Tab-separated table of N, CA and C in Angstrom:
chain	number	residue	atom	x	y	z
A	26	UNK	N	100.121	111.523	81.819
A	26	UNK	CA	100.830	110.330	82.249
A	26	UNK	C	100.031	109.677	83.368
A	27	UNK	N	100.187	108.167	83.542
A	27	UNK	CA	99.661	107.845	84.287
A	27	UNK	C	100.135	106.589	84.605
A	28	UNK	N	100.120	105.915	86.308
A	28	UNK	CA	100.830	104.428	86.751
A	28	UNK	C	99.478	103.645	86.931
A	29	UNK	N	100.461	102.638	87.033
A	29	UNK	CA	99.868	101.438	87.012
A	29	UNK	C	100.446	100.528	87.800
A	30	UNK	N	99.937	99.854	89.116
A	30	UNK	CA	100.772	99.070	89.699
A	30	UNK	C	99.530	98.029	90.826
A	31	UNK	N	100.264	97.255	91.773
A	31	UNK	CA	99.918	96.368	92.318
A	31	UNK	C	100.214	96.762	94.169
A	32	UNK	N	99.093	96.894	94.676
A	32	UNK	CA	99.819	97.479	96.143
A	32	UNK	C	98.482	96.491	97.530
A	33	UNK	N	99.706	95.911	97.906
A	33	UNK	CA	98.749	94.910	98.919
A	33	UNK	C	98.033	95.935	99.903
A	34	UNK	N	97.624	95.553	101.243
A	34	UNK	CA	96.274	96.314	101.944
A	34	UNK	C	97.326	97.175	102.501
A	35	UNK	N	98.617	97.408	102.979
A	35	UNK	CA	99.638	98.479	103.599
A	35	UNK	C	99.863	99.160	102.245
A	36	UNK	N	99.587	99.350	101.207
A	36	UNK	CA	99.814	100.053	99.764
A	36	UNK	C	101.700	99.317	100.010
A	37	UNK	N	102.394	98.252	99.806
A	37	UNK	CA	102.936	97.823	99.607
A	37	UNK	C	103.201	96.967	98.206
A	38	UNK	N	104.579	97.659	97.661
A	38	UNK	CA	104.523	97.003	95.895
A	38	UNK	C	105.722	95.655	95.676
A	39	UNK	N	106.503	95.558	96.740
A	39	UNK	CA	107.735	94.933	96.175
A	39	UNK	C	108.387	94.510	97.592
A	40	UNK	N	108.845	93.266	97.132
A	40	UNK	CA	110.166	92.555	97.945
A	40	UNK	C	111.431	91.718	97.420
A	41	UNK	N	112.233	91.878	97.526
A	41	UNK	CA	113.435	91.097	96.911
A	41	UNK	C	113.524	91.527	95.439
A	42	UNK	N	113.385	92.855	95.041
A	42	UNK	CA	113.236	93.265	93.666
A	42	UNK	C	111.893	92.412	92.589
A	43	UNK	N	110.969	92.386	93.486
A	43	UNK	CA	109.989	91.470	92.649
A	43	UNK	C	108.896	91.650	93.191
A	44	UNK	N	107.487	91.529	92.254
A	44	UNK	CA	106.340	91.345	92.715
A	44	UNK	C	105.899	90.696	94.196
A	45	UNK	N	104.832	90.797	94.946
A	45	UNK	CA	104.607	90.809	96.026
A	45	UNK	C	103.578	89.287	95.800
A	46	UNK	N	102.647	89.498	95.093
A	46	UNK	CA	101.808	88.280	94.685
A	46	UNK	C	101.678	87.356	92.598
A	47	UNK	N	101.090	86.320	92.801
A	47	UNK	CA	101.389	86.189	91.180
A	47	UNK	C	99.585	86.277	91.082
A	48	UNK	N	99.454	87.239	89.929
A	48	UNK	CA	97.935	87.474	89.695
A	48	UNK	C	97.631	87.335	88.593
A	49	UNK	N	97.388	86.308	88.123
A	49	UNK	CA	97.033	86.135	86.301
A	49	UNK	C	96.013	86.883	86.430
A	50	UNK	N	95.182	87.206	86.767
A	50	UNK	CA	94.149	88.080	86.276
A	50	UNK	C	94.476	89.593	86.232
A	51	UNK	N	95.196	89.751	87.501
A	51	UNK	CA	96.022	91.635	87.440
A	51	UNK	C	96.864	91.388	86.361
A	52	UNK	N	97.422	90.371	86.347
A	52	UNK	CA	98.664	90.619	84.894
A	52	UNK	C	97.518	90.842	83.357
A	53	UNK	N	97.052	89.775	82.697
A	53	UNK	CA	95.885	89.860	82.205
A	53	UNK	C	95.629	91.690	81.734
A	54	UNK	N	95.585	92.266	82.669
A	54	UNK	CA	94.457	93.795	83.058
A	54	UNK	C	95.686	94.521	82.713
A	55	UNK	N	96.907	94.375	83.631
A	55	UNK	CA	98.648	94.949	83.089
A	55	UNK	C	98.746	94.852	81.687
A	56	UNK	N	98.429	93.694	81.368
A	56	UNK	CA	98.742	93.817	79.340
A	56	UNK	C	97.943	94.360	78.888
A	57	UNK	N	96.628	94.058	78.985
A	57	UNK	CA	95.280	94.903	78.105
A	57	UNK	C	95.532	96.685	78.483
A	58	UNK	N	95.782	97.179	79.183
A	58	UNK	CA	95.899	97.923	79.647
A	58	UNK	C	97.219	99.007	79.163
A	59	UNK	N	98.220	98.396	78.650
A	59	UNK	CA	99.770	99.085	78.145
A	59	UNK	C	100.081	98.145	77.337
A	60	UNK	N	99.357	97.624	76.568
A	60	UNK	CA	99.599	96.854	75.443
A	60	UNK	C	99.235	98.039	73.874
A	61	UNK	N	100.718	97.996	73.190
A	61	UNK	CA	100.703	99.226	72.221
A	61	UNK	C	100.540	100.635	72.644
A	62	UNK	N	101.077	100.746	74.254
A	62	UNK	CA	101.299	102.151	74.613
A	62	UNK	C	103.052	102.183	75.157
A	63	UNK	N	103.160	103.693	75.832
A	63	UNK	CA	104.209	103.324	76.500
A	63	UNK	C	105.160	103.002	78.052
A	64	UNK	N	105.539	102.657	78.352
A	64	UNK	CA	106.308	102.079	79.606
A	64	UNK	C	107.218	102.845	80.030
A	65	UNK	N	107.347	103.407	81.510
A	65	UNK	CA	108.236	104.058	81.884
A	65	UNK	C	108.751	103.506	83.258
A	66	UNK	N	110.071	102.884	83.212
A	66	UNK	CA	110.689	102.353	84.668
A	66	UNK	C	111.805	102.740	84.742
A	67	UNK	N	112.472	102.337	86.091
A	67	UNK	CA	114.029	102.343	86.437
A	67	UNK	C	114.704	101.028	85.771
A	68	UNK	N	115.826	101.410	86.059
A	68	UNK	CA	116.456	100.290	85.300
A	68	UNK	C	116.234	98.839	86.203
A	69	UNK	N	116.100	98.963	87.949
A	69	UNK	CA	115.932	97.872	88.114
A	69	UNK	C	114.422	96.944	88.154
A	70	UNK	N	113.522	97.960	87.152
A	70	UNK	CA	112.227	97.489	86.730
A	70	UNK	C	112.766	96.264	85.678
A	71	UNK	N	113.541	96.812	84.754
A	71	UNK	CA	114.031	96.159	83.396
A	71	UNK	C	114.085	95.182	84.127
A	72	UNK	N	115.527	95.094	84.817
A	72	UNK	CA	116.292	94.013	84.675
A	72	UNK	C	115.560	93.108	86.147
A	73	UNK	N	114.468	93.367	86.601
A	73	UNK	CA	113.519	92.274	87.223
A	73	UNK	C	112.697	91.584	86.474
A	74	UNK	N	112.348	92.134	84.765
A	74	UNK	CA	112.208	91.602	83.747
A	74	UNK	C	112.261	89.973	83.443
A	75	UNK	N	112.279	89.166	83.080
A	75	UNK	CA	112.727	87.806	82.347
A	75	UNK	C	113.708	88.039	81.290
A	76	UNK	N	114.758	87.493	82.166
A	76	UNK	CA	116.163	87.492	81.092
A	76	UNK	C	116.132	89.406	80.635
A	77	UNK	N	115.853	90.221	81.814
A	77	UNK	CA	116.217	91.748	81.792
A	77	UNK	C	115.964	92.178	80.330
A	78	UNK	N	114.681	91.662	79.646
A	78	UNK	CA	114.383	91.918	78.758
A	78	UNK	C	113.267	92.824	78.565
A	79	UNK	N	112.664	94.111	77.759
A	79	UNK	CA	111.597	94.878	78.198
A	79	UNK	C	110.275	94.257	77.511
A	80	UNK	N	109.491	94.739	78.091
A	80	UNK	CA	107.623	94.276	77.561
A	80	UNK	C	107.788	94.320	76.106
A	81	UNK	N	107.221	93.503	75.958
A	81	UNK	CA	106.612	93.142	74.354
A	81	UNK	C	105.471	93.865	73.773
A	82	UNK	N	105.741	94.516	72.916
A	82	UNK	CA	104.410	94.952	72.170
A	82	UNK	C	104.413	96.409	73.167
A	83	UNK	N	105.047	97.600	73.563
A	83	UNK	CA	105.258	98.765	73.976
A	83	UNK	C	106.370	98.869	73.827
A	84	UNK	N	106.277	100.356	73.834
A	84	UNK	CA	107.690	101.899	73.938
A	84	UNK	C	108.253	101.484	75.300
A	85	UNK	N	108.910	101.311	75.793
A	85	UNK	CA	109.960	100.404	76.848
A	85	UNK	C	111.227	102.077	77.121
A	86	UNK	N	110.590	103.030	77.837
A	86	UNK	CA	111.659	103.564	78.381
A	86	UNK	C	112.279	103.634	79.580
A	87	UNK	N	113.350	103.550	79.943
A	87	UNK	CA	114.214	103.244	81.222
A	87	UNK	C	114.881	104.491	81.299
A	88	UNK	N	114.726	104.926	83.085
A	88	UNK	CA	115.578	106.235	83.150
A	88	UNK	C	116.618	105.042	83.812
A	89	UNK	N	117.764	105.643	83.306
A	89	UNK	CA	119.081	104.820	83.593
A	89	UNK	C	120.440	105.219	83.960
A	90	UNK	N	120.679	106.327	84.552
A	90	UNK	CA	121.865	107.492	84.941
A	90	UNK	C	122.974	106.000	84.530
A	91	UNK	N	123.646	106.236	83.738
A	91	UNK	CA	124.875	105.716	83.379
A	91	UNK	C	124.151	104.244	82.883
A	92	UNK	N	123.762	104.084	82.251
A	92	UNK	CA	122.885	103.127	81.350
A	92	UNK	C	123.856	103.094	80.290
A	93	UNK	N	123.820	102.108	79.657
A	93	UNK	CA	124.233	102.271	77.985
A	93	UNK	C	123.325	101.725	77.475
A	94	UNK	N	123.088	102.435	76.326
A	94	UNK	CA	122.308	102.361	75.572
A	94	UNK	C	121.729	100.921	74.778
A	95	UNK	N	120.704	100.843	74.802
A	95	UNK	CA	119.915	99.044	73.987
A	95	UNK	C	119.309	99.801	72.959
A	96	UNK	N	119.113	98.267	71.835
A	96	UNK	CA	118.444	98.364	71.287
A	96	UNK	C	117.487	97.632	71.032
A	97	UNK	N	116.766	97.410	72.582
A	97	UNK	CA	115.424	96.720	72.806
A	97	UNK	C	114.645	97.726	73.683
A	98	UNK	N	114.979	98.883	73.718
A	98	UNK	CA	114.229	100.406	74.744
A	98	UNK	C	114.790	101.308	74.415
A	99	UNK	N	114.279	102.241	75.373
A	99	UNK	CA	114.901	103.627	74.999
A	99	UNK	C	115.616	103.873	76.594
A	100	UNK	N	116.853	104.214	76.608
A	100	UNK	CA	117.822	104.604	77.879
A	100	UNK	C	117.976	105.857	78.209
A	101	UNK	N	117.275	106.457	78.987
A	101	UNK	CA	117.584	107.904	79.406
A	101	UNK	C	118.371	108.156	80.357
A	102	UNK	N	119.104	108.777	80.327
A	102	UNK	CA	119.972	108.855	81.410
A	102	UNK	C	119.559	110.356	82.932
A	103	UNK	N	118.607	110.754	82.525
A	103	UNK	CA	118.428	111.946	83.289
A	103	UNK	C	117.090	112.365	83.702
A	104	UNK	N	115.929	112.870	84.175
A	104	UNK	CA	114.926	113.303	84.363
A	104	UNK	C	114.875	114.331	83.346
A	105	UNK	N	115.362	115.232	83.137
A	105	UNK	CA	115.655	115.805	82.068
A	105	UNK	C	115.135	115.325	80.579
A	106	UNK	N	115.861	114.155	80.190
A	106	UNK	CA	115.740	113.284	78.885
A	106	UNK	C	114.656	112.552	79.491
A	107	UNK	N	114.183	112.055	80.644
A	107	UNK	CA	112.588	111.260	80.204
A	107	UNK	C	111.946	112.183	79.960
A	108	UNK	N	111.571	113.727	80.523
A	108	UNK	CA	110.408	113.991	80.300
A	108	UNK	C	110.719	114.765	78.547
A	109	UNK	N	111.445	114.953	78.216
A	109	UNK	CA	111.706	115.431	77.020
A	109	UNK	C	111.220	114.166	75.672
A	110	UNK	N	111.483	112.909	76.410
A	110	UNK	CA	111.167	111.695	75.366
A	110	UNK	C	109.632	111.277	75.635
A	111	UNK	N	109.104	111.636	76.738
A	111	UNK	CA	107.816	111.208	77.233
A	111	UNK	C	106.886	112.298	76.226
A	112	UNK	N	107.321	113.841	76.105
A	112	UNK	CA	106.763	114.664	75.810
A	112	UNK	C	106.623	114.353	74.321
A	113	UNK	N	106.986	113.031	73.959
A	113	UNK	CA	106.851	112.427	72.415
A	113	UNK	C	105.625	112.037	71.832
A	114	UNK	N	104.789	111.378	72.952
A	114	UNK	CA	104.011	110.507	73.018
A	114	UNK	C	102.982	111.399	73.792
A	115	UNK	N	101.170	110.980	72.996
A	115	UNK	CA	100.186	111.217	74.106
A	115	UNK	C	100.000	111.169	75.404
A	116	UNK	N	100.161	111.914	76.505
A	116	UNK	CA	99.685	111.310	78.051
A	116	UNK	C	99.400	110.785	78.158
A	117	UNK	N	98.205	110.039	77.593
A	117	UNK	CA	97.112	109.316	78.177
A	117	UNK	C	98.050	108.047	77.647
A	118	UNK	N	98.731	107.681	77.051
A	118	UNK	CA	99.770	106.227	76.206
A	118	UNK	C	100.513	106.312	77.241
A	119	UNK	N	101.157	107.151	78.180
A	119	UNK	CA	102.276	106.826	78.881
A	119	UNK	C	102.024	106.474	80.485
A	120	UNK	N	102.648	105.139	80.829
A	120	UNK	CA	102.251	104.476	81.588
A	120	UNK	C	103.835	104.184	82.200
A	121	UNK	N	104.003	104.924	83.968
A	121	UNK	CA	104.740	104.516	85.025
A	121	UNK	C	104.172	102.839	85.406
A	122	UNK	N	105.132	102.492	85.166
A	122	UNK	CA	105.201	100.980	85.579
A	122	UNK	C	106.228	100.631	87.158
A	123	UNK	N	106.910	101.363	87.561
A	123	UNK	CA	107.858	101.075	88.465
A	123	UNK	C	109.175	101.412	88.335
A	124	UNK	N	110.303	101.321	89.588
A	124	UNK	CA	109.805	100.517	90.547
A	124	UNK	C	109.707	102.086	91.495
A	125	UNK	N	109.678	101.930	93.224
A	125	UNK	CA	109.084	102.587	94.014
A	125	UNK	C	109.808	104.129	93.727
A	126	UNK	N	111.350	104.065	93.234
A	126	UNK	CA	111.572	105.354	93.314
A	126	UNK	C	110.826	106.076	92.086
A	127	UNK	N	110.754	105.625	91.194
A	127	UNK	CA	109.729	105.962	89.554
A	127	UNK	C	108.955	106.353	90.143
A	128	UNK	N	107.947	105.564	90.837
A	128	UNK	CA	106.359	105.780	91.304
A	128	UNK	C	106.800	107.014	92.462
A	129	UNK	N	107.460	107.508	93.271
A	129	UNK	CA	107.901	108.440	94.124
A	129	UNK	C	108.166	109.467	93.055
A	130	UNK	N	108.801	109.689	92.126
A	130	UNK	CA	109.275	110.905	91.601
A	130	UNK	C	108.024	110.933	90.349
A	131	UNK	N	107.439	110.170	89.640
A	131	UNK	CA	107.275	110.672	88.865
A	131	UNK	C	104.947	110.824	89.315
A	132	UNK	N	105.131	110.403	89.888
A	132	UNK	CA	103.555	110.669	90.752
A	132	UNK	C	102.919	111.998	90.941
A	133	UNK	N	103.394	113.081	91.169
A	133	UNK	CA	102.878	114.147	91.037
A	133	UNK	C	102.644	114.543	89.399
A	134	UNK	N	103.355	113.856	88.735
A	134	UNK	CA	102.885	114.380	87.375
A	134	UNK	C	101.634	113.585	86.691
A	135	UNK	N	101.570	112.100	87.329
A	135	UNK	CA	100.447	111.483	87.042
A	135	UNK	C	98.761	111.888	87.101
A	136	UNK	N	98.041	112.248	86.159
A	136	UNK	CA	96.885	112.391	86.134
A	136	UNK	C	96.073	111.272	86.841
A	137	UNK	N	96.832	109.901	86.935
A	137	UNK	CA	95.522	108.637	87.164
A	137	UNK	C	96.199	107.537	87.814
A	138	UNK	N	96.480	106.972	88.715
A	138	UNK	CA	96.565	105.681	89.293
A	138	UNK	C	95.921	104.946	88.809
A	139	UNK	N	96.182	103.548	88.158
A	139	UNK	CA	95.439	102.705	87.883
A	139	UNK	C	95.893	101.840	88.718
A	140	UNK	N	95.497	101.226	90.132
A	140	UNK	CA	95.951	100.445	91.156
A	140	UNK	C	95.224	99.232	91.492
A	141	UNK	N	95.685	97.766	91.422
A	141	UNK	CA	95.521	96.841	91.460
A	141	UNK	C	95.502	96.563	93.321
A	142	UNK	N	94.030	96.507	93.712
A	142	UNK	CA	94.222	96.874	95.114
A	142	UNK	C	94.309	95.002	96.041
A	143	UNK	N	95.042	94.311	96.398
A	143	UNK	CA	95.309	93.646	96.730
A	143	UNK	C	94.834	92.710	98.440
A	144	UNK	N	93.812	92.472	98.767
A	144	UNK	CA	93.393	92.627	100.445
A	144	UNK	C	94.138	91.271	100.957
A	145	UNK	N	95.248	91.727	101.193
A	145	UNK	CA	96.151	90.888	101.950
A	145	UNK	C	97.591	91.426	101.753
A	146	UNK	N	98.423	91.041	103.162
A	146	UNK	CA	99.763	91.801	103.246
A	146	UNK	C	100.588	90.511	102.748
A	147	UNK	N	101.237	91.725	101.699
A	147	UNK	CA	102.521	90.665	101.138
A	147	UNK	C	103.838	90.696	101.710
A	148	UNK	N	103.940	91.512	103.063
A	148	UNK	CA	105.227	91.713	103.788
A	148	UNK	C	106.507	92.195	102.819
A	149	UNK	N	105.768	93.631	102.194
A	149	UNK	CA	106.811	94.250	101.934
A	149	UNK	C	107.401	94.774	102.007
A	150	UNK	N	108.865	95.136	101.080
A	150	UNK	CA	109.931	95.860	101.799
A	150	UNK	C	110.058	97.589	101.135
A	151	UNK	N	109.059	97.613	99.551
A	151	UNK	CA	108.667	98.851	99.522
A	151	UNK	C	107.507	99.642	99.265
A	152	UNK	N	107.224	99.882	99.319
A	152	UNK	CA	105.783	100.688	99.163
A	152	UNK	C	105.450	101.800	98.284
A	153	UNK	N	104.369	101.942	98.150
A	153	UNK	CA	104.244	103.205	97.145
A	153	UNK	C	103.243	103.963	97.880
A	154	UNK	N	103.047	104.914	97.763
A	154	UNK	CA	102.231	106.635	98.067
A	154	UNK	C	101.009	106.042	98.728
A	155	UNK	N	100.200	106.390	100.262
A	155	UNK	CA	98.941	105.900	100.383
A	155	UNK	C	98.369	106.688	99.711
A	156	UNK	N	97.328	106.842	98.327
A	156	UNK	CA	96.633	107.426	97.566
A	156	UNK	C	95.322	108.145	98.848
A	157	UNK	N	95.059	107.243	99.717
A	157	UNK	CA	93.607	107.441	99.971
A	157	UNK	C	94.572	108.549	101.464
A	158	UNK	N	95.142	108.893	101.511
A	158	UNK	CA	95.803	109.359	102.698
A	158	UNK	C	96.093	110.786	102.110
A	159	UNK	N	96.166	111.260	100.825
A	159	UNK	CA	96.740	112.056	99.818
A	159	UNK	C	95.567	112.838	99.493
A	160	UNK	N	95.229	114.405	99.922
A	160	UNK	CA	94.427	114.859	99.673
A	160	UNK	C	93.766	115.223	98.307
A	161	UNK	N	95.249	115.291	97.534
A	161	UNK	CA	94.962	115.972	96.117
A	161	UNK	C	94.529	114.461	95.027
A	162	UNK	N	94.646	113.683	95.702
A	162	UNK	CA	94.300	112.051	94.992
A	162	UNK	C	92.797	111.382	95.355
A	163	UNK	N	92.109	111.165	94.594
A	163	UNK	CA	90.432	110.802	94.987
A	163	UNK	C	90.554	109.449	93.991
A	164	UNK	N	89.564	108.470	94.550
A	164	UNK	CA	89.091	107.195	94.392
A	164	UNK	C	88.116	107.471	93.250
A	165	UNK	N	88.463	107.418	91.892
A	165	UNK	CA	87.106	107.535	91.149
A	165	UNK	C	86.484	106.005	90.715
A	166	UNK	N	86.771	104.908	90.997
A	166	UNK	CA	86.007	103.608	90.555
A	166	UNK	C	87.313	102.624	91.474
A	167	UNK	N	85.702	101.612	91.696
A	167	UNK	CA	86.824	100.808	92.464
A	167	UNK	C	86.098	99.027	92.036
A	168	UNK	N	86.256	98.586	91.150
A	168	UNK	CA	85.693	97.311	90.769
A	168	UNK	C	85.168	96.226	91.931
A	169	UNK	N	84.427	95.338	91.223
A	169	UNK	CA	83.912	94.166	92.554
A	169	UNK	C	84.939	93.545	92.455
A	170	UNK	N	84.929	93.210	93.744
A	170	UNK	CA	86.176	91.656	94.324
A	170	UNK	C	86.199	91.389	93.892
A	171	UNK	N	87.599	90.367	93.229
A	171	UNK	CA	87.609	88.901	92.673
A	171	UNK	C	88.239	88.238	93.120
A	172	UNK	N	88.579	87.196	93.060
A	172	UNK	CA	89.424	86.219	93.675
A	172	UNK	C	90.674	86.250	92.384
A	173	UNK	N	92.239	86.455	92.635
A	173	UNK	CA	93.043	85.747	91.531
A	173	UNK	C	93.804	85.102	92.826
A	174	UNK	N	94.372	83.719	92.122
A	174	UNK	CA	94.800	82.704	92.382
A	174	UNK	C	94.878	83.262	94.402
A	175	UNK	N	94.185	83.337	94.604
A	175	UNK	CA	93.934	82.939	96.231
A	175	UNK	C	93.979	84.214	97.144
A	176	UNK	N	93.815	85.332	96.278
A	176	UNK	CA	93.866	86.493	97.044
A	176	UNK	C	92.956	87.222	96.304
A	177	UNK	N	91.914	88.052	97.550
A	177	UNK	CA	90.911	88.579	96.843
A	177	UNK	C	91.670	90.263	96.321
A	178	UNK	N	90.912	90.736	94.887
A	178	UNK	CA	91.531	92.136	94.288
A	178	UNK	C	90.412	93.152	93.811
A	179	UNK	N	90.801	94.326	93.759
A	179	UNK	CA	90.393	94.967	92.982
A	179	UNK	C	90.822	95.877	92.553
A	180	UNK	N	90.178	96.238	91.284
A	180	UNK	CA	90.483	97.526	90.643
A	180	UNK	C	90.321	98.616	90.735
A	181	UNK	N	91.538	99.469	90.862
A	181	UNK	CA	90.599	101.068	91.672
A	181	UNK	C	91.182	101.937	90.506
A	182	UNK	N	90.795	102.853	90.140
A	182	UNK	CA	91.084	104.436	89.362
A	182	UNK	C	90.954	105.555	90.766
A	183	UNK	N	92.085	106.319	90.715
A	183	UNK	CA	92.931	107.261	91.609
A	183	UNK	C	92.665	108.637	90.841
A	184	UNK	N	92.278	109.462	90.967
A	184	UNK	CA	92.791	110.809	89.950
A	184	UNK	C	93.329	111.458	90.533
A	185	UNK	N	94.181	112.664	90.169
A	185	UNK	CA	95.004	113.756	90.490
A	185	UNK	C	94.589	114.531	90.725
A	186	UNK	N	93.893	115.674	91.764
A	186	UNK	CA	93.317	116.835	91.147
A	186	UNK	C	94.472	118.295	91.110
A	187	UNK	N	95.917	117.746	91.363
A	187	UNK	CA	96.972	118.657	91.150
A	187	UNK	C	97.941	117.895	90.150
A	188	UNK	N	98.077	117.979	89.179
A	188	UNK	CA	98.627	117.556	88.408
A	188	UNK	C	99.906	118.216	88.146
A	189	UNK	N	101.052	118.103	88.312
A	189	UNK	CA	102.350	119.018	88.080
A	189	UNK	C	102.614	118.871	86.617
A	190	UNK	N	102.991	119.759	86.251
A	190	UNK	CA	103.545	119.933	84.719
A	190	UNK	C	105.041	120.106	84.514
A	191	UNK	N	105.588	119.228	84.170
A	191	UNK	CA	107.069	118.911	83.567
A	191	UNK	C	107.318	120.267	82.648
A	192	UNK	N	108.385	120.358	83.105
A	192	UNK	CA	109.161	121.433	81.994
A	192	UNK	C	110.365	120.672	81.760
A	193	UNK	N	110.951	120.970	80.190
A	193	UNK	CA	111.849	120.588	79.791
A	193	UNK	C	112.335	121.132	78.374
């Protein structure tokens, strides 16, 4: 398993239940990237969604403690039932998307950060894991700058070198 997310220069992901910056080019890299794999969020990932609808073209699972059930994803109601439904699918296809408590609980099981590194503060209100602060987490590639729409980015790969293993 492995995330994927967006974290300004404080490793900050989110404010007001929503993205921190708009990055057609990180989004762009977000689709190529978990396009025909699968998605794993909280429910208030979904429903920050457009019209609380899930990604197009992926496996769309939501852990959802008292969820009812769609039939536009898959609704788990337990840690229990994600990793039992995750254990469906290749690792390397399954992709933590959010939001901070996801990326908090389910991070030790992640083999790979794929982190959209952001050099500017978006004054947020949550944050995710400092990777580079995290002994068992190493920087394996970190792309050249670019500019998207007015903020310079890059692309970094994170690896695990403790990887926890789910039982279920």
């Amino acid at each position: 398993m492995k995330a994927i997310v967006v974290v300004d220069k404080n490793w900050g992901i989110g404010k007001n239940n929503d993205l921190l910056f708009r990055l057609p080019a990180d989004m762009k890299h977000f689709r190529e990237t978990t396009s025909g794999k699968v998605v794993v969020m909280g429910s208030n990932t979904l429903l920050s969604f457009p019209g609380g609808k899930p990604l197009k073209n992926r496996t769309n699972i939501v852990l959802w403690p008292g969820g009812e059930k769609r039939d536009d994803c898959i609704v788990v109601g337990s840690l229990q039932e994600l990793f039992q439904e995750i254990g469906k699918y290749p690792e390397d296809d399954v992709f933590v998307v959010g939001g901070a408590m996801m990326y908090r609980t389910l991070l030790p099981y992640c083999s790979e950060v794929i982190a959209t590194k952001a050099d500017a503060d978006g004054g947020a209100e949550v944050f995710f894991e400092n990777l580079d602060a995290l002994p068992q987490w190493s920087l394996a590639s970190a792309g050249d700058a670019l500019e998207d729409n007015g903020v310079l980015i890059r692309f970094c790969v994170y690896r695990n070198a403790d990887v926890k293993k789910w039982i279920f």
